[in-house]
Amino acid sequence: MVEFFFKPKKNRVNVKPHHLCQKKKLVQEIRDTIITSILCLFLYIIGLSLGLSIFISAFTFLMLPTGKFIFTRYIHKAVKMPAKERRPKRIILIRHGQSEGNADSKIYSHIPDNQVKLTNKGIKQAIAAGKCLKKEIPEKETVRFFVSPYKRSRQTFENILVGWKILTENYTVREEPRLREQDWGNFQDYDEITKSRKERQLFGSFYYRFPRGESGADVFDRVSSFWGSLHREFKNKNCLENFVIVSHGITIRMMLMRYFKWSVEEYHQLWNPENCQIIILEKQPNGSYKLKNSLIRNRTPEEQEEYENENESNLEVVRNSETKEHFLVAGKKINEVRDSGN
């Protein structure tokens, strides 16, 4: 409309900072609105004095876009609900139940990783997780599931529903390939994987790339992309009240690392969650999320040295043990309090 009365300026070569351009654009819009309003009033007065319907029509024609601009620029923005208010109350991360690969790692040599199924114990763990979620989430709240396409994750989701008994109309589900397990290669030779595990321990699990597979950094990249998709869902006016993500141990750690902006060293200190362990991120008043659960981490070198000095009798047990159970006893529970609004 304003281009009818004002000739637009030619594009300039120099580029101004974004905030200055936005400020200049707003000032220009306000100026054009004032001038257009004065013109509308002038036409309306002429129309009344002369009794000419053409001036009344012109006034109506000009006032409609002016009123629309004022509404969209000021009134609509004032009543529009902030994006953070539409975020889910909880984001819940669940690792799959015990799989055949967890029970016997040699199975990967002849069964594709994506086809590995749950054990009977894993099925029971998933049903139990569903019962826990039923207590955690009020009955009438809505839930959106994001599930890894691997068979063990899909079976976990199905058995969570068995334990939960959630109403069909209260949830939706989407299969999400970016939530898949870290790729360790195709059919995995047991001796080669054992060697790779030792190399990864020396190299660092975040950066180490399995032959014909992924590094931890690769998983971090696709998890970052998934977080971006979640944030776009947050802005949806139909965003559901709870997000439940059924995935894998390393993938879940990477999701937490990405959101809380943990360093690589902090990532290396944390253990994978247990099978069907439930990790809850609760929304805070400012719209960000905070861990409700405690996580298990290894000691830093300084903490380990202090522990060894205090526990001389257990020194050899701690040094020689490579099992998770000892580290669970030796480690500390932490409740992540650092937060990020991204």
XYZ file of C-alpha atoms in Angstrom:
342
model
C 0.000 0.000 0.000
C 2.697 2.463 1.006
C 4.611 1.798 -2.207
C 1.704 3.458 -4.057
C 2.505 6.734 -2.319
C 6.231 6.364 -1.690
C 8.898 5.277 -4.100
C 11.018 2.519 -2.491
C 14.702 3.272 -2.042
C 17.312 1.402 -4.023
C 19.260 -1.334 -2.266
C 22.485 -0.108 -0.780
C 25.774 -1.934 -0.927
C 26.688 -1.572 2.728
C 25.067 -4.022 5.150
C 23.872 -2.804 8.534
C 23.604 -4.921 11.676
C 20.371 -6.902 11.918
C 18.986 -5.066 14.974
C 19.519 -1.661 13.301
C 17.743 -2.834 10.146
C 14.801 -4.078 12.212
C 14.594 -0.792 14.129
C 14.707 1.255 10.925
C 12.022 -0.939 9.353
C 9.707 -0.458 12.352
C 10.173 3.324 12.328
C 9.420 3.402 8.617
C 6.269 1.315 9.067
C 4.993 3.603 11.834
C 5.703 6.675 9.710
C 3.868 5.213 6.719
C 0.925 4.224 8.913
C 0.595 7.769 10.314
C 0.749 9.353 6.858
C -1.772 6.860 5.463
C -4.128 7.482 8.401
C -3.968 11.247 7.829
C -4.744 10.703 4.149
C -7.684 8.444 5.052
C -9.092 11.069 7.419
C -8.699 13.757 4.755
C -10.607 11.693 2.185
C -13.324 10.907 4.718
C -13.857 14.608 5.534
C -14.061 15.480 1.830
C -16.520 12.653 1.282
C -18.787 13.863 4.095
C -18.692 17.488 2.966
C -19.355 16.736 -0.704
C -21.550 13.694 -0.218
C -19.499 11.719 -2.709
C -19.602 7.995 -2.233
C -16.315 7.531 -4.074
C -14.419 9.198 -1.237
C -16.150 7.024 1.346
C -15.167 3.938 -0.660
C -11.558 5.132 -0.922
C -11.482 5.720 2.825
C -12.727 2.170 3.522
C -10.238 0.722 1.036
C -7.293 2.468 2.718
C -8.364 1.883 6.312
C -8.657 -1.911 5.969
C -4.924 -2.536 5.363
C -4.027 0.113 7.941
C -6.167 -1.569 10.575
C -4.731 -4.945 9.640
C -1.189 -3.626 10.076
C -1.953 -2.169 13.511
C -3.594 -5.430 14.631
C -0.830 -7.741 13.397
C 1.997 -5.490 14.621
C 0.735 -4.679 18.120
C -2.531 -6.247 19.318
C -1.924 -9.766 17.961
C 1.594 -9.906 19.381
C 0.357 -8.732 22.771
C -2.160 -11.559 23.148
C -0.099 -14.242 21.390
C 0.989 -16.999 23.787
C 4.791 -17.188 24.125
C 6.398 -20.243 22.510
C 7.781 -21.517 25.820
C 4.277 -21.806 27.253
C 3.420 -24.412 24.636
C 6.352 -26.670 25.473
C 5.538 -30.092 26.948
C 5.518 -30.385 30.714
C 7.945 -33.301 30.589
C 10.428 -34.800 28.168
C 10.994 -38.417 29.208
C 13.886 -40.511 27.909
C 13.712 -44.314 28.167
C 16.332 -46.818 27.113
C 15.029 -50.070 25.603
C 14.674 -53.185 27.775
C 17.303 -55.900 27.976
C 17.992 -57.195 24.468
C 19.424 -60.440 23.195
C 22.583 -58.469 22.430
C 22.827 -57.280 26.039
C 22.603 -60.895 27.174
C 25.039 -62.242 24.555
C 27.141 -59.800 22.522
C 28.204 -62.556 20.077
C 24.729 -62.457 18.556
C 25.668 -59.381 16.502
C 27.918 -61.542 14.324
C 24.908 -63.155 12.597
C 21.887 -60.949 13.405
C 21.692 -57.313 12.202
C 21.756 -54.832 15.071
C 18.411 -53.361 14.010
C 16.750 -56.823 14.233
C 17.905 -57.765 17.741
C 14.873 -58.450 19.946
C 14.090 -58.124 23.649
C 14.638 -60.981 26.052
C 11.828 -62.098 28.357
C 13.469 -60.006 31.057
C 13.473 -57.007 28.709
C 9.750 -57.405 28.055
C 9.047 -57.417 31.799
C 11.237 -54.325 32.230
C 9.239 -52.482 29.559
C 5.906 -53.402 31.167
C 7.238 -52.205 34.523
C 8.370 -48.936 32.905
C 4.836 -48.451 31.559
C 3.415 -48.816 35.062
C 5.910 -46.235 36.359
C 4.910 -43.777 33.628
C 1.258 -44.256 34.527
C 2.063 -43.039 38.065
C 4.251 -40.188 36.809
C 1.875 -38.721 34.197
C -1.731 -37.780 35.085
C -4.338 -39.905 33.329
C -5.885 -37.166 31.171
C -2.613 -35.666 29.921
C -1.607 -36.233 26.304
C 1.601 -37.987 25.235
C 3.693 -37.983 22.049
C 6.047 -40.939 21.582
C 9.223 -40.833 19.508
C 10.623 -44.328 18.979
C 13.852 -45.633 17.456
C 13.120 -47.917 14.463
C 15.226 -50.758 15.930
C 13.150 -53.815 16.831
C 14.128 -53.799 20.528
C 12.990 -50.174 20.855
C 9.685 -50.803 19.099
C 9.069 -53.834 21.306
C 9.852 -51.711 24.351
C 7.290 -49.110 23.228
C 4.638 -51.778 22.638
C 5.145 -53.289 26.090
C 5.188 -49.856 27.745
C 1.648 -49.471 26.408
C 0.757 -52.863 27.914
C 1.914 -51.745 31.356
C 0.550 -48.214 31.071
C -2.876 -49.021 29.559
C -3.016 -45.470 28.187
C -6.106 -44.542 26.172
C -5.573 -44.564 22.404
C -6.939 -41.028 21.996
C -4.393 -39.676 24.512
C -1.217 -40.478 22.589
C 0.431 -40.333 19.192
C 3.607 -42.101 18.055
C 6.282 -41.413 15.460
C 9.153 -43.635 14.412
C 12.330 -41.536 14.343
C 15.460 -42.929 12.575
C 17.716 -40.283 14.161
C 17.140 -41.994 17.528
C 18.742 -45.259 16.371
C 21.701 -46.885 18.127
C 25.275 -45.902 17.319
C 26.309 -47.871 14.239
C 29.133 -50.296 15.107
C 29.373 -51.698 11.576
C 27.350 -54.372 9.836
C 27.703 -57.978 11.037
C 30.168 -57.623 13.898
C 33.032 -60.062 14.297
C 33.349 -60.715 18.020
C 37.159 -60.572 18.129
C 37.294 -57.363 16.069
C 34.686 -55.656 18.234
C 36.537 -56.713 21.406
C 39.680 -55.096 20.001
C 37.728 -51.968 18.983
C 36.278 -51.657 22.484
C 39.787 -51.549 23.970
C 40.908 -48.990 21.390
C 37.840 -46.861 22.100
C 38.630 -46.849 25.814
C 42.087 -45.417 25.064
C 40.963 -43.079 22.276
C 37.796 -41.731 23.926
C 34.290 -42.975 23.147
C 33.070 -39.611 21.853
C 35.635 -39.401 19.038
C 36.363 -43.072 18.316
C 34.883 -44.320 15.048
C 34.155 -48.032 14.696
C 35.388 -49.584 11.418
C 32.507 -49.210 8.912
C 30.493 -47.570 11.693
C 29.880 -44.287 13.515
C 31.735 -42.253 16.092
C 30.031 -40.769 19.123
C 30.379 -37.370 17.445
C 28.279 -38.651 14.518
C 25.502 -39.604 16.943
C 25.782 -36.165 18.551
C 25.226 -34.506 15.165
C 22.015 -36.384 14.348
C 20.750 -35.953 17.905
C 21.320 -32.195 17.546
C 19.195 -32.280 14.399
C 16.479 -34.122 16.318
C 16.497 -31.495 19.081
C 15.930 -28.891 16.379
C 12.858 -30.809 15.229
C 11.570 -30.979 18.801
C 11.888 -27.209 19.188
C 9.807 -26.735 16.057
C 7.177 -29.017 17.610
C 7.247 -26.840 20.748
C 5.931 -23.933 18.666
C 2.989 -25.961 17.398
C -0.265 -24.768 18.957
C -1.300 -28.445 19.234
C 1.884 -29.464 21.073
C 1.073 -32.354 23.438
C 1.729 -32.232 27.179
C 4.392 -34.951 27.396
C 7.103 -36.218 25.042
C 8.364 -39.777 25.619
C 11.480 -40.858 23.708
C 12.309 -44.578 23.493
C 15.880 -44.974 22.328
C 19.336 -46.379 23.188
C 21.924 -45.758 25.902
C 24.519 -43.756 23.949
C 21.840 -41.843 22.060
C 20.185 -40.775 25.316
C 23.523 -39.639 26.754
C 24.129 -37.587 23.614
C 20.684 -36.003 23.919
C 21.439 -34.934 27.483
C 24.894 -33.708 26.475
C 23.397 -31.619 23.677
C 20.659 -30.001 25.752
C 22.672 -29.283 28.899
C 25.781 -28.330 26.914
C 28.011 -30.836 28.706
C 31.648 -30.958 27.711
C 33.175 -34.093 26.160
C 34.915 -34.791 29.495
C 31.580 -34.640 31.328
C 30.037 -36.957 28.748
C 32.835 -39.489 29.267
C 32.189 -39.528 33.010
C 28.567 -40.644 32.658
C 27.393 -44.229 32.325
C 24.695 -45.282 29.900
C 21.276 -45.532 31.608
C 20.153 -49.002 32.649
C 17.703 -50.961 30.506
C 14.291 -49.262 30.746
C 15.652 -46.609 33.091
C 13.373 -43.555 33.017
C 15.032 -40.121 32.797
C 12.674 -37.179 33.255
C 13.275 -33.591 32.175
C 10.732 -31.323 33.863
C 9.771 -27.914 32.525
C 10.693 -24.999 34.765
C 8.817 -21.659 35.099
C 11.236 -20.045 32.611
C 10.449 -22.703 29.983
C 13.749 -24.591 30.223
C 14.122 -28.179 31.467
C 15.808 -29.662 34.525
C 16.691 -33.269 35.299
C 14.411 -34.781 37.885
C 16.514 -37.948 38.228
C 20.010 -38.586 39.486
C 22.625 -39.929 37.080
C 25.673 -42.066 37.798
C 29.104 -40.858 36.792
C 32.710 -41.962 37.175
C 35.068 -40.080 39.425
C 37.358 -37.436 38.026
C 41.103 -38.255 38.405
C 41.268 -35.953 41.433
C 38.270 -37.641 43.083
C 39.719 -41.067 42.325
C 43.034 -40.146 43.949
C 41.232 -38.817 47.017
C 39.123 -41.987 47.193
C 42.187 -44.227 46.942
C 43.892 -42.339 49.760
C 40.840 -42.815 51.967
C 40.289 -46.486 51.066
C 43.691 -48.190 50.982
C 42.216 -51.607 51.778
C 39.955 -51.510 48.708
C 42.603 -50.070 46.406
C 43.327 -53.226 44.395
C 39.626 -54.032 43.960
C 38.931 -50.627 42.436
C 42.028 -50.604 40.227
C 41.548 -54.077 38.810
C 37.801 -53.900 38.290
C 36.370 -53.061 34.872
C 32.800 -53.944 35.779
C 30.044 -51.409 36.028
C 28.868 -52.667 39.415
C 32.045 -51.510 41.145
C 31.817 -48.084 39.570
C 28.213 -47.741 40.668
C 29.375 -48.224 44.241
C 32.462 -46.086 43.765
C 30.777 -43.387 41.697
C 28.653 -40.487 42.803
C 25.049 -39.714 42.007
C 24.639 -36.309 40.447
C 21.531 -34.268 39.758
C 22.251 -31.944 36.864
C 21.403 -28.391 37.920
C 22.968 -26.503 35.031
C 20.332 -25.621 32.522
C 19.854 -24.338 29.029
C 16.861 -22.705 27.397
C 17.780 -23.665 23.842
